[in-house]
């Protein structure tokens, strides 16, 4: 199912009815490009909303409703555009925030889990361990030791919440 | 050496909408408005500061292929192409004003773990505009 905008446009649009049947794709034209850019802008709003509201009990249905897309269409297009699913992106944001909170050291793992919008400690710990390389309890006690333990691909992600780390002047290797 | 930043460039897809955002909402001065072949370059800066942002048609360079142009347009739409960071002494006040204009909010004001309080908006072309208040 396409977005509401597409459906509306299609109803009065001769391109909306394709006499050649479902298996004959029509040649993409400028209208398709414009539609694609509008869809991408909606995906951007969803992604920004996750960045803003990840600590709320968000789910894919609610996110899709917010931009008048079907959940299926949103899931497919989001993954195509950003390379990961809506749910995965949401969880990654939660884990990133959790890392920052755990580094502060004044909250327990359970408190951090709820603080970042996860309702299940089990799911939180599993996903945290997958992304960071160590369980949240270990990370909380020794956040800096983790950098040597994670693969380099993840190290960037691990370090990401600390933006000013990138700007350390005169850093030599 | 004595070098300062003079111009920095952000792509735009809609000159009028961008002008409304940067001039009428953020309060920048329009210093130059150049049109050529259906394209527009807008130079805007904060009052009292020389450094300026030039809003540029993203595919004006003839060396950009059609395919690259499409990629740039898609990245701008999905919000992964360009960004700028601005500074203010009152991020919460600025946020209220910019939000009231109907701008697309990307982030409410929060204290970042790296020591600044900031908020973020999308400009009309999808660029990320972060506004920070150094502590």
PDB file of C-alpha atoms in Angstrom:
ATOM      1  CA  UNK A   1       0.000   0.000   0.000  1.00  0.00           C
ATOM      2  CA  UNK A   2       1.294   3.440  -0.895  1.00  0.00           C
ATOM      3  CA  UNK A   3       1.069   6.519   1.255  1.00  0.00           C
ATOM      4  CA  UNK A   4      -2.169   8.470   1.602  1.00  0.00           C
ATOM      5  CA  UNK A   5      -0.690  11.188  -0.521  1.00  0.00           C
ATOM      6  CA  UNK A   6       0.050   8.732  -3.314  1.00  0.00           C
ATOM      7  CA  UNK A   7      -3.417   7.211  -3.140  1.00  0.00           C
ATOM      8  CA  UNK A   8      -5.030  10.617  -3.340  1.00  0.00           C
ATOM      9  CA  UNK A   9      -2.910  11.620  -6.299  1.00  0.00           C
ATOM     10  CA  UNK A  10      -3.455   8.311  -8.035  1.00  0.00           C
ATOM     11  CA  UNK A  11      -7.245   8.429  -7.941  1.00  0.00           C
ATOM     12  CA  UNK A  12      -7.499  11.339 -10.350  1.00  0.00           C
ATOM     13  CA  UNK A  13      -4.321  10.562 -12.209  1.00  0.00           C
ATOM     14  CA  UNK A  14      -4.214   8.548 -15.392  1.00  0.00           C
ATOM     15  CA  UNK A  15      -0.958   7.018 -14.208  1.00  0.00           C
ATOM     16  CA  UNK A  16      -2.840   5.505 -11.284  1.00  0.00           C
ATOM     17  CA  UNK A  17      -4.468   2.887 -13.505  1.00  0.00           C
ATOM     18  CA  UNK A  18      -2.087   0.690 -15.361  1.00  0.00           C
ATOM     19  CA  UNK A  19      -3.761  -1.325 -18.138  1.00  0.00           C
ATOM     20  CA  UNK A  20      -0.673  -3.451 -18.629  1.00  0.00           C
ATOM     21  CA  UNK A  21      -1.249  -5.286 -15.361  1.00  0.00           C
ATOM     22  CA  UNK A  22       0.806  -5.723 -12.231  1.00  0.00           C
ATOM     23  CA  UNK A  23       3.778  -7.453 -13.853  1.00  0.00           C
ATOM     24  CA  UNK A  24       4.551  -4.726 -16.368  1.00  0.00           C
ATOM     25  CA  UNK A  25       6.334  -1.964 -14.527  1.00  0.00           C
ATOM     26  CA  UNK A  26       5.928   1.388 -16.125  1.00  0.00           C
ATOM     27  CA  UNK A  27       8.994   3.429 -16.924  1.00  0.00           C
ATOM     28  CA  UNK A  28       9.870   5.756 -14.029  1.00  0.00           C
ATOM     29  CA  UNK A  29       9.253   9.407 -14.858  1.00  0.00           C
ATOM     30  CA  UNK A  30       9.727  12.739 -13.085  1.00  0.00           C
ATOM     31  CA  UNK A  31       6.510  12.157 -11.091  1.00  0.00           C
ATOM     32  CA  UNK A  32       7.989   9.029  -9.592  1.00  0.00           C
ATOM     33  CA  UNK A  33      11.087  10.939  -8.548  1.00  0.00           C
ATOM     34  CA  UNK A  34       8.978  13.629  -6.895  1.00  0.00           C
ATOM     35  CA  UNK A  35       6.880  11.013  -5.130  1.00  0.00           C
ATOM     36  CA  UNK A  36       9.987   9.181  -3.981  1.00  0.00           C
ATOM     37  CA  UNK A  37      11.436  12.374  -2.518  1.00  0.00           C
ATOM     38  CA  UNK A  38       8.167  13.067  -0.696  1.00  0.00           C
ATOM     39  CA  UNK A  39       8.205   9.546   0.723  1.00  0.00           C
ATOM     40  CA  UNK A  40      11.831   9.972   1.816  1.00  0.00           C
ATOM     41  CA  UNK A  41      10.934  13.214   3.578  1.00  0.00           C
ATOM     42  CA  UNK A  42       8.270  11.289   5.520  1.00  0.00           C
ATOM     43  CA  UNK A  43      10.859   8.670   6.481  1.00  0.00           C
ATOM     44  CA  UNK A  44      13.083  11.487   7.703  1.00  0.00           C
ATOM     45  CA  UNK A  45      10.270  12.668   9.972  1.00  0.00           C
ATOM     46  CA  UNK A  46       9.887   9.173  11.360  1.00  0.00           C
ATOM     47  CA  UNK A  47      13.614   8.884  11.997  1.00  0.00           C
ATOM     48  CA  UNK A  48      13.757  12.303  13.655  1.00  0.00           C
ATOM     49  CA  UNK A  49      10.751  11.364  15.766  1.00  0.00           C
ATOM     50  CA  UNK A  50      12.556   8.242  16.970  1.00  0.00           C
ATOM     51  CA  UNK A  51      15.538  10.426  17.866  1.00  0.00           C
ATOM     52  CA  UNK A  52      13.212  12.683  19.842  1.00  0.00           C
ATOM     53  CA  UNK A  53      10.846  10.214  21.447  1.00  0.00           C
ATOM     54  CA  UNK A  54      12.785   6.968  21.749  1.00  0.00           C
ATOM     55  CA  UNK A  55      12.184   7.005  25.505  1.00  0.00           C
ATOM     56  CA  UNK A  56       8.414   6.837  24.931  1.00  0.00           C
ATOM     57  CA  UNK A  57       6.665   3.513  24.356  1.00  0.00           C
ATOM     58  CA  UNK A  58       6.925   3.890  20.568  1.00  0.00           C
ATOM     59  CA  UNK A  59       6.109   1.133  18.125  1.00  0.00           C
ATOM     60  CA  UNK A  60       6.110   0.851  14.348  1.00  0.00           C
ATOM     61  CA  UNK A  61       2.311   1.176  14.124  1.00  0.00           C
ATOM     62  CA  UNK A  62       2.314   4.476  15.997  1.00  0.00           C
ATOM     63  CA  UNK A  63       5.221   5.816  13.965  1.00  0.00           C
ATOM     64  CA  UNK A  64       3.472   4.868  10.714  1.00  0.00           C
ATOM     65  CA  UNK A  65       0.207   6.489  11.810  1.00  0.00           C
ATOM     66  CA  UNK A  66       2.087   9.706  12.518  1.00  0.00           C
ATOM     67  CA  UNK A  67       2.952  10.134   8.841  1.00  0.00           C
ATOM     68  CA  UNK A  68      -0.110   8.419   7.321  1.00  0.00           C
ATOM     69  CA  UNK A  69       1.780   5.432   5.985  1.00  0.00           C
ATOM     70  CA  UNK A  70       0.872   1.815   6.512  1.00  0.00           C
ATOM     71  CA  UNK A  71       3.154  -0.029   8.945  1.00  0.00           C
ATOM     72  CA  UNK A  72       4.232  -2.438   6.211  1.00  0.00           C
ATOM     73  CA  UNK A  73       5.103   0.313   3.749  1.00  0.00           C
ATOM     74  CA  UNK A  74       6.998   2.242   6.427  1.00  0.00           C
ATOM     75  CA  UNK A  75       9.007  -0.826   7.475  1.00  0.00           C
ATOM     76  CA  UNK A  76       9.974  -1.698   3.907  1.00  0.00           C
ATOM     77  CA  UNK A  77      10.831   1.812   2.803  1.00  0.00           C
ATOM     78  CA  UNK A  78      12.668   2.736   6.004  1.00  0.00           C
ATOM     79  CA  UNK A  79      14.916  -0.280   5.685  1.00  0.00           C
ATOM     80  CA  UNK A  80      15.509   0.461   2.001  1.00  0.00           C
ATOM     81  CA  UNK A  81      16.426   4.075   2.786  1.00  0.00           C
ATOM     82  CA  UNK A  82      18.460   3.697   5.964  1.00  0.00           C
ATOM     83  CA  UNK A  83      19.712   0.132   5.815  1.00  0.00           C
ATOM     84  CA  UNK A  84      18.119  -0.986   9.063  1.00  0.00           C
ATOM     85  CA  UNK A  85      14.585  -1.584  10.255  1.00  0.00           C
ATOM     86  CA  UNK A  86      12.552   0.986  12.163  1.00  0.00           C
ATOM     87  CA  UNK A  87      12.651  -1.226  15.239  1.00  0.00           C
ATOM     88  CA  UNK A  88      16.399  -1.730  15.008  1.00  0.00           C
ATOM     89  CA  UNK A  89      16.973   2.002  14.639  1.00  0.00           C
ATOM     90  CA  UNK A  90      14.763   2.682  17.653  1.00  0.00           C
ATOM     91  CA  UNK A  91      16.633   0.147  19.776  1.00  0.00           C
ATOM     92  CA  UNK A  92      20.004   1.492  18.658  1.00  0.00           C
ATOM     93  CA  UNK A  93      19.009   4.970  19.802  1.00  0.00           C
ATOM     94  CA  UNK A  94      17.893   3.569  23.141  1.00  0.00           C
ATOM     95  CA  UNK A  95      21.152   1.707  23.616  1.00  0.00           C
ATOM     96  CA  UNK A  96      23.208   4.774  22.682  1.00  0.00           C
ATOM     97  CA  UNK A  97      21.375   6.813  25.284  1.00  0.00           C
ATOM     98  CA  UNK A  98      21.716   3.976  27.793  1.00  0.00           C
ATOM     99  CA  UNK A  99      25.485   3.993  27.294  1.00  0.00           C
ATOM    100  CA  UNK A 100      25.643   7.689  28.133  1.00  0.00           C
ATOM    101  CA  UNK A 101      23.502   7.185  31.229  1.00  0.00           C
ATOM    102  CA  UNK A 102      25.492   4.149  32.388  1.00  0.00           C
ATOM    103  CA  UNK A 103      28.738   6.074  32.024  1.00  0.00           C
ATOM    104  CA  UNK A 104      27.381   8.667  34.428  1.00  0.00           C
ATOM    105  CA  UNK A 105      27.239   5.906  37.007  1.00  0.00           C
ATOM    106  CA  UNK A 106      24.403   7.239  39.185  1.00  0.00           C
ATOM    107  CA  UNK A 107      21.671   4.944  37.827  1.00  0.00           C
ATOM    108  CA  UNK A 108      21.299   1.177  38.051  1.00  0.00           C
ATOM    109  CA  UNK A 109      21.016  -0.927  34.895  1.00  0.00           C
ATOM    110  CA  UNK A 110      17.299  -1.447  35.551  1.00  0.00           C
ATOM    111  CA  UNK A 111      16.713   2.269  35.992  1.00  0.00           C
ATOM    112  CA  UNK A 112      18.576   3.011  32.773  1.00  0.00           C
ATOM    113  CA  UNK A 113      16.569   0.354  30.934  1.00  0.00           C
ATOM    114  CA  UNK A 114      13.265   2.039  31.819  1.00  0.00           C
ATOM    115  CA  UNK A 115      14.718   5.521  31.396  1.00  0.00           C
ATOM    116  CA  UNK A 116      15.439   4.843  27.711  1.00  0.00           C
ATOM    117  CA  UNK A 117      11.976   3.463  26.976  1.00  0.00           C
ATOM    118  CA  UNK A 118      12.597  -0.289  27.159  1.00  0.00           C
ATOM    119  CA  UNK A 119       9.945  -2.197  29.082  1.00  0.00           C
ATOM    120  CA  UNK A 120      11.823  -5.501  29.186  1.00  0.00           C
ATOM    121  CA  UNK A 121      15.153  -5.794  30.968  1.00  0.00           C
ATOM    122  CA  UNK A 122      15.844  -9.018  29.078  1.00  0.00           C
ATOM    123  CA  UNK A 123      15.377  -7.476  25.631  1.00  0.00           C
ATOM    124  CA  UNK A 124      17.372  -4.433  26.700  1.00  0.00           C
ATOM    125  CA  UNK A 125      20.326  -6.484  27.964  1.00  0.00           C
ATOM    126  CA  UNK A 126      20.366  -8.735  24.916  1.00  0.00           C
ATOM    127  CA  UNK A 127      20.316  -5.855  22.451  1.00  0.00           C
ATOM    128  CA  UNK A 128      22.846  -3.885  24.493  1.00  0.00           C
ATOM    129  CA  UNK A 129      25.235  -6.819  24.502  1.00  0.00           C
ATOM    130  CA  UNK A 130      24.784  -7.345  20.755  1.00  0.00           C
ATOM    131  CA  UNK A 131      25.563  -3.725  19.954  1.00  0.00           C
ATOM    132  CA  UNK A 132      28.194  -2.879  22.537  1.00  0.00           C
ATOM    133  CA  UNK A 133      29.908  -6.205  22.980  1.00  0.00           C
ATOM    134  CA  UNK A 134      29.467  -6.479  26.748  1.00  0.00           C
ATOM    135  CA  UNK A 135      26.390  -6.624  29.012  1.00  0.00           C
ATOM    136  CA  UNK A 136      25.166  -3.318  30.479  1.00  0.00           C
ATOM    137  CA  UNK A 137      26.309  -4.279  33.993  1.00  0.00           C
ATOM    138  CA  UNK A 138      29.877  -4.764  32.782  1.00  0.00           C
ATOM    139  CA  UNK A 139      29.765  -1.558  30.737  1.00  0.00           C
ATOM    140  CA  UNK A 140      28.508   0.385  33.761  1.00  0.00           C
ATOM    141  CA  UNK A 141      31.475  -0.698  35.870  1.00  0.00           C
ATOM    142  CA  UNK A 142      34.110  -0.235  33.215  1.00  0.00           C
ATOM    143  CA  UNK A 143      32.915   1.868  30.282  1.00  0.00           C
ATOM    144  CA  UNK A 144      36.369   2.717  28.957  1.00  0.00           C
ATOM    145  CA  UNK A 145      37.629  -0.843  28.969  1.00  0.00           C
ATOM    146  CA  UNK A 146      35.014  -1.682  26.384  1.00  0.00           C
ATOM    147  CA  UNK A 147      36.747   0.110  23.545  1.00  0.00           C
ATOM    148  CA  UNK A 148      39.408  -2.527  23.270  1.00  0.00           C
ATOM    149  CA  UNK A 149      36.886  -5.334  23.494  1.00  0.00           C
ATOM    150  CA  UNK A 150      34.613  -4.331  20.614  1.00  0.00           C
ATOM    151  CA  UNK A 151      35.221  -4.764  16.907  1.00  0.00           C
ATOM    152  CA  UNK A 152      36.256  -1.538  15.203  1.00  0.00           C
ATOM    153  CA  UNK A 153      32.981  -1.335  13.297  1.00  0.00           C
ATOM    154  CA  UNK A 154      31.156  -1.002  16.584  1.00  0.00           C
ATOM    155  CA  UNK A 155      33.786   1.098  18.292  1.00  0.00           C
ATOM    156  CA  UNK A 156      32.608   4.125  16.353  1.00  0.00           C
ATOM    157  CA  UNK A 157      29.073   3.500  17.466  1.00  0.00           C
ATOM    158  CA  UNK A 158      30.235   2.919  21.027  1.00  0.00           C
ATOM    159  CA  UNK A 159      32.017   6.231  21.029  1.00  0.00           C
ATOM    160  CA  UNK A 160      29.269   8.092  19.242  1.00  0.00           C
ATOM    161  CA  UNK A 161      27.407   9.735  22.108  1.00  0.00           C
ATOM    162  CA  UNK A 162      30.635  11.444  23.173  1.00  0.00           C
ATOM    163  CA  UNK A 163      30.870  13.778  20.215  1.00  0.00           C
ATOM    164  CA  UNK A 164      33.656  15.965  21.571  1.00  0.00           C
ATOM    165  CA  UNK A 165      35.942  12.946  21.695  1.00  0.00           C
ATOM    166  CA  UNK A 166      36.261  13.378  17.937  1.00  0.00           C
ATOM    167  CA  UNK A 167      37.533  16.882  18.361  1.00  0.00           C
ATOM    168  CA  UNK A 168      40.387  16.217  20.757  1.00  0.00           C
ATOM    169  CA  UNK A 169      43.165  18.437  19.434  1.00  0.00           C
ATOM    170  CA  UNK A 170      46.679  17.234  18.597  1.00  0.00           C
ATOM    171  CA  UNK A 171      45.825  13.613  19.181  1.00  0.00           C
ATOM    172  CA  UNK A 172      48.652  11.392  17.969  1.00  0.00           C
ATOM    173  CA  UNK A 173      48.897   7.693  17.382  1.00  0.00           C
TER     174      UNK A 173
ATOM    175  CA  UNK B   1      48.658  33.025   9.956  1.00  0.00           C
ATOM    176  CA  UNK B   2      45.398  34.852  10.215  1.00  0.00           C
ATOM    177  CA  UNK B   3      42.571  32.830   8.720  1.00  0.00           C
ATOM    178  CA  UNK B   4      38.877  32.999   9.528  1.00  0.00           C
ATOM    179  CA  UNK B   5      35.863  31.232   8.090  1.00  0.00           C
ATOM    180  CA  UNK B   6      34.122  33.362   5.467  1.00  0.00           C
ATOM    181  CA  UNK B   7      31.539  31.277   3.603  1.00  0.00           C
ATOM    182  CA  UNK B   8      30.116  27.886   4.184  1.00  0.00           C
ATOM    183  CA  UNK B   9      27.636  26.196   1.872  1.00  0.00           C
ATOM    184  CA  UNK B  10      24.333  24.454   2.409  1.00  0.00           C
ATOM    185  CA  UNK B  11      22.230  22.968  -0.373  1.00  0.00           C
ATOM    186  CA  UNK B  12      18.637  24.104  -0.858  1.00  0.00           C
ATOM    187  CA  UNK B  13      15.745  22.801  -2.897  1.00  0.00           C
ATOM    188  CA  UNK B  14      13.410  25.774  -2.442  1.00  0.00           C
ATOM    189  CA  UNK B  15      14.861  29.287  -2.302  1.00  0.00           C
ATOM    190  CA  UNK B  16      11.729  31.025  -1.000  1.00  0.00           C
ATOM    191  CA  UNK B  17      11.092  28.504   1.754  1.00  0.00           C
ATOM    192  CA  UNK B  18      14.757  28.658   2.780  1.00  0.00           C
ATOM    193  CA  UNK B  19      14.668  32.437   2.837  1.00  0.00           C
ATOM    194  CA  UNK B  20      11.585  32.354   5.040  1.00  0.00           C
ATOM    195  CA  UNK B  21      13.367  29.995   7.433  1.00  0.00           C
ATOM    196  CA  UNK B  22      16.831  31.572   7.658  1.00  0.00           C
ATOM    197  CA  UNK B  23      15.840  35.232   7.343  1.00  0.00           C
ATOM    198  CA  UNK B  24      12.333  35.493   8.757  1.00  0.00           C
ATOM    199  CA  UNK B  25      12.558  32.801  11.456  1.00  0.00           C
ATOM    200  CA  UNK B  26      16.230  32.655  12.453  1.00  0.00           C
ATOM    201  CA  UNK B  27      16.792  36.361  11.877  1.00  0.00           C
ATOM    202  CA  UNK B  28      19.724  36.203   9.469  1.00  0.00           C
ATOM    203  CA  UNK B  29      20.442  39.063   7.048  1.00  0.00           C
ATOM    204  CA  UNK B  30      20.147  38.405   3.352  1.00  0.00           C
ATOM    205  CA  UNK B  31      23.446  39.712   1.987  1.00  0.00           C
ATOM    206  CA  UNK B  32      23.308  38.512  -1.579  1.00  0.00           C
ATOM    207  CA  UNK B  33      20.681  36.953  -3.811  1.00  0.00           C
ATOM    208  CA  UNK B  34      22.054  35.708  -7.114  1.00  0.00           C
ATOM    209  CA  UNK B  35      20.010  34.055  -9.820  1.00  0.00           C
ATOM    210  CA  UNK B  36      21.262  32.210 -12.857  1.00  0.00           C
ATOM    211  CA  UNK B  37      19.554  29.854 -15.285  1.00  0.00           C
ATOM    212  CA  UNK B  38      16.602  29.195 -12.970  1.00  0.00           C
ATOM    213  CA  UNK B  39      18.849  28.630  -9.957  1.00  0.00           C
ATOM    214  CA  UNK B  40      19.387  30.826  -6.912  1.00  0.00           C
ATOM    215  CA  UNK B  41      22.237  31.406  -4.514  1.00  0.00           C
ATOM    216  CA  UNK B  42      21.339  33.096  -1.248  1.00  0.00           C
ATOM    217  CA  UNK B  43      24.024  34.456   1.061  1.00  0.00           C
ATOM    218  CA  UNK B  44      22.842  34.898   4.632  1.00  0.00           C
ATOM    219  CA  UNK B  45      24.625  35.769   7.843  1.00  0.00           C
ATOM    220  CA  UNK B  46      23.950  36.545  11.466  1.00  0.00           C
ATOM    221  CA  UNK B  47      23.888  40.286  12.236  1.00  0.00           C
ATOM    222  CA  UNK B  48      27.295  41.325  13.531  1.00  0.00           C
ATOM    223  CA  UNK B  49      29.143  38.323  12.155  1.00  0.00           C
ATOM    224  CA  UNK B  50      31.044  38.296   8.858  1.00  0.00           C
ATOM    225  CA  UNK B  51      30.893  34.562   8.267  1.00  0.00           C
ATOM    226  CA  UNK B  52      27.987  33.673   6.025  1.00  0.00           C
ATOM    227  CA  UNK B  53      26.062  30.668   4.818  1.00  0.00           C
ATOM    228  CA  UNK B  54      25.531  30.390   1.070  1.00  0.00           C
ATOM    229  CA  UNK B  55      22.400  28.419   0.234  1.00  0.00           C
ATOM    230  CA  UNK B  56      23.252  26.713  -3.008  1.00  0.00           C
ATOM    231  CA  UNK B  57      21.419  24.667  -5.639  1.00  0.00           C
ATOM    232  CA  UNK B  58      22.775  21.193  -4.871  1.00  0.00           C
ATOM    233  CA  UNK B  59      23.482  20.153  -8.454  1.00  0.00           C
ATOM    234  CA  UNK B  60      24.633  23.412 -10.018  1.00  0.00           C
ATOM    235  CA  UNK B  61      28.082  21.995 -10.753  1.00  0.00           C
ATOM    236  CA  UNK B  62      27.886  20.576 -14.305  1.00  0.00           C
ATOM    237  CA  UNK B  63      30.340  17.889 -13.244  1.00  0.00           C
ATOM    238  CA  UNK B  64      27.637  16.246 -11.144  1.00  0.00           C
ATOM    239  CA  UNK B  65      26.056  13.424 -13.120  1.00  0.00           C
ATOM    240  CA  UNK B  66      22.314  12.819 -13.266  1.00  0.00           C
ATOM    241  CA  UNK B  67      22.681   9.762 -11.083  1.00  0.00           C
ATOM    242  CA  UNK B  68      24.728  11.654  -8.513  1.00  0.00           C
ATOM    243  CA  UNK B  69      22.157  14.447  -8.607  1.00  0.00           C
ATOM    244  CA  UNK B  70      19.415  11.963  -7.829  1.00  0.00           C
ATOM    245  CA  UNK B  71      21.435  10.540  -4.950  1.00  0.00           C
ATOM    246  CA  UNK B  72      22.001  14.000  -3.523  1.00  0.00           C
ATOM    247  CA  UNK B  73      18.283  14.810  -3.812  1.00  0.00           C
ATOM    248  CA  UNK B  74      17.417  11.563  -2.041  1.00  0.00           C
ATOM    249  CA  UNK B  75      19.945  12.103   0.715  1.00  0.00           C
ATOM    250  CA  UNK B  76      18.636  15.615   1.282  1.00  0.00           C
ATOM    251  CA  UNK B  77      15.062  14.313   1.448  1.00  0.00           C
ATOM    252  CA  UNK B  78      15.946  11.536   3.865  1.00  0.00           C
ATOM    253  CA  UNK B  79      17.966  13.975   5.958  1.00  0.00           C
ATOM    254  CA  UNK B  80      21.462  12.525   5.710  1.00  0.00           C
ATOM    255  CA  UNK B  81      23.186  15.049   3.467  1.00  0.00           C
ATOM    256  CA  UNK B  82      24.147  18.333   5.112  1.00  0.00           C
ATOM    257  CA  UNK B  83      24.088  20.063   8.456  1.00  0.00           C
ATOM    258  CA  UNK B  84      25.151  23.175  10.297  1.00  0.00           C
ATOM    259  CA  UNK B  85      25.572  24.042  13.959  1.00  0.00           C
ATOM    260  CA  UNK B  86      24.562  27.479  15.188  1.00  0.00           C
ATOM    261  CA  UNK B  87      25.059  28.995  18.628  1.00  0.00           C
ATOM    262  CA  UNK B  88      22.905  31.099  20.908  1.00  0.00           C
ATOM    263  CA  UNK B  89      22.925  32.290  24.501  1.00  0.00           C
ATOM    264  CA  UNK B  90      19.302  31.185  25.048  1.00  0.00           C
ATOM    265  CA  UNK B  91      18.571  27.865  23.400  1.00  0.00           C
ATOM    266  CA  UNK B  92      15.208  27.390  25.119  1.00  0.00           C
ATOM    267  CA  UNK B  93      13.912  30.790  24.032  1.00  0.00           C
ATOM    268  CA  UNK B  94      15.133  30.241  20.486  1.00  0.00           C
ATOM    269  CA  UNK B  95      13.542  26.807  20.403  1.00  0.00           C
ATOM    270  CA  UNK B  96      10.123  28.188  21.397  1.00  0.00           C
ATOM    271  CA  UNK B  97      10.275  30.832  18.689  1.00  0.00           C
ATOM    272  CA  UNK B  98      11.453  28.546  15.922  1.00  0.00           C
ATOM    273  CA  UNK B  99       8.978  25.840  16.854  1.00  0.00           C
ATOM    274  CA  UNK B 100       6.151  28.400  16.865  1.00  0.00           C
ATOM    275  CA  UNK B 101       7.002  29.209  13.237  1.00  0.00           C
ATOM    276  CA  UNK B 102       5.974  25.679  12.290  1.00  0.00           C
ATOM    277  CA  UNK B 103       9.521  24.506  11.534  1.00  0.00           C
ATOM    278  CA  UNK B 104      10.180  20.775  11.581  1.00  0.00           C
ATOM    279  CA  UNK B 105      11.523  19.917  15.043  1.00  0.00           C
ATOM    280  CA  UNK B 106      14.313  17.352  15.102  1.00  0.00           C
ATOM    281  CA  UNK B 107      15.124  17.615  18.789  1.00  0.00           C
ATOM    282  CA  UNK B 108      13.791  19.482  21.808  1.00  0.00           C
ATOM    283  CA  UNK B 109      16.405  21.253  23.966  1.00  0.00           C
ATOM    284  CA  UNK B 110      18.424  18.758  26.019  1.00  0.00           C
ATOM    285  CA  UNK B 111      21.660  18.775  27.996  1.00  0.00           C
ATOM    286  CA  UNK B 112      24.120  16.704  26.033  1.00  0.00           C
ATOM    287  CA  UNK B 113      26.604  14.532  27.886  1.00  0.00           C
ATOM    288  CA  UNK B 114      29.386  16.436  26.120  1.00  0.00           C
ATOM    289  CA  UNK B 115      28.580  19.668  27.861  1.00  0.00           C
ATOM    290  CA  UNK B 116      26.252  21.725  25.697  1.00  0.00           C
ATOM    291  CA  UNK B 117      22.516  22.260  25.750  1.00  0.00           C
ATOM    292  CA  UNK B 118      21.121  22.045  22.244  1.00  0.00           C
ATOM    293  CA  UNK B 119      18.062  21.616  20.075  1.00  0.00           C
ATOM    294  CA  UNK B 120      17.685  20.804  16.392  1.00  0.00           C
ATOM    295  CA  UNK B 121      15.436  21.557  13.450  1.00  0.00           C
ATOM    296  CA  UNK B 122      15.223  20.541   9.821  1.00  0.00           C
ATOM    297  CA  UNK B 123      15.444  23.435   7.417  1.00  0.00           C
ATOM    298  CA  UNK B 124      12.939  23.382   4.525  1.00  0.00           C
ATOM    299  CA  UNK B 125      15.390  21.371   2.395  1.00  0.00           C
ATOM    300  CA  UNK B 126      15.958  18.685   5.018  1.00  0.00           C
ATOM    301  CA  UNK B 127      19.329  19.942   6.285  1.00  0.00           C
ATOM    302  CA  UNK B 128      19.977  19.380   9.986  1.00  0.00           C
ATOM    303  CA  UNK B 129      20.231  22.672  11.839  1.00  0.00           C
ATOM    304  CA  UNK B 130      21.491  22.237  15.393  1.00  0.00           C
ATOM    305  CA  UNK B 131      21.415  25.210  17.731  1.00  0.00           C
ATOM    306  CA  UNK B 132      23.578  24.990  20.792  1.00  0.00           C
ATOM    307  CA  UNK B 133      24.199  26.958  23.916  1.00  0.00           C
ATOM    308  CA  UNK B 134      27.718  26.400  25.169  1.00  0.00           C
ATOM    309  CA  UNK B 135      27.829  25.936  28.925  1.00  0.00           C
TER     310      UNK B 135
END
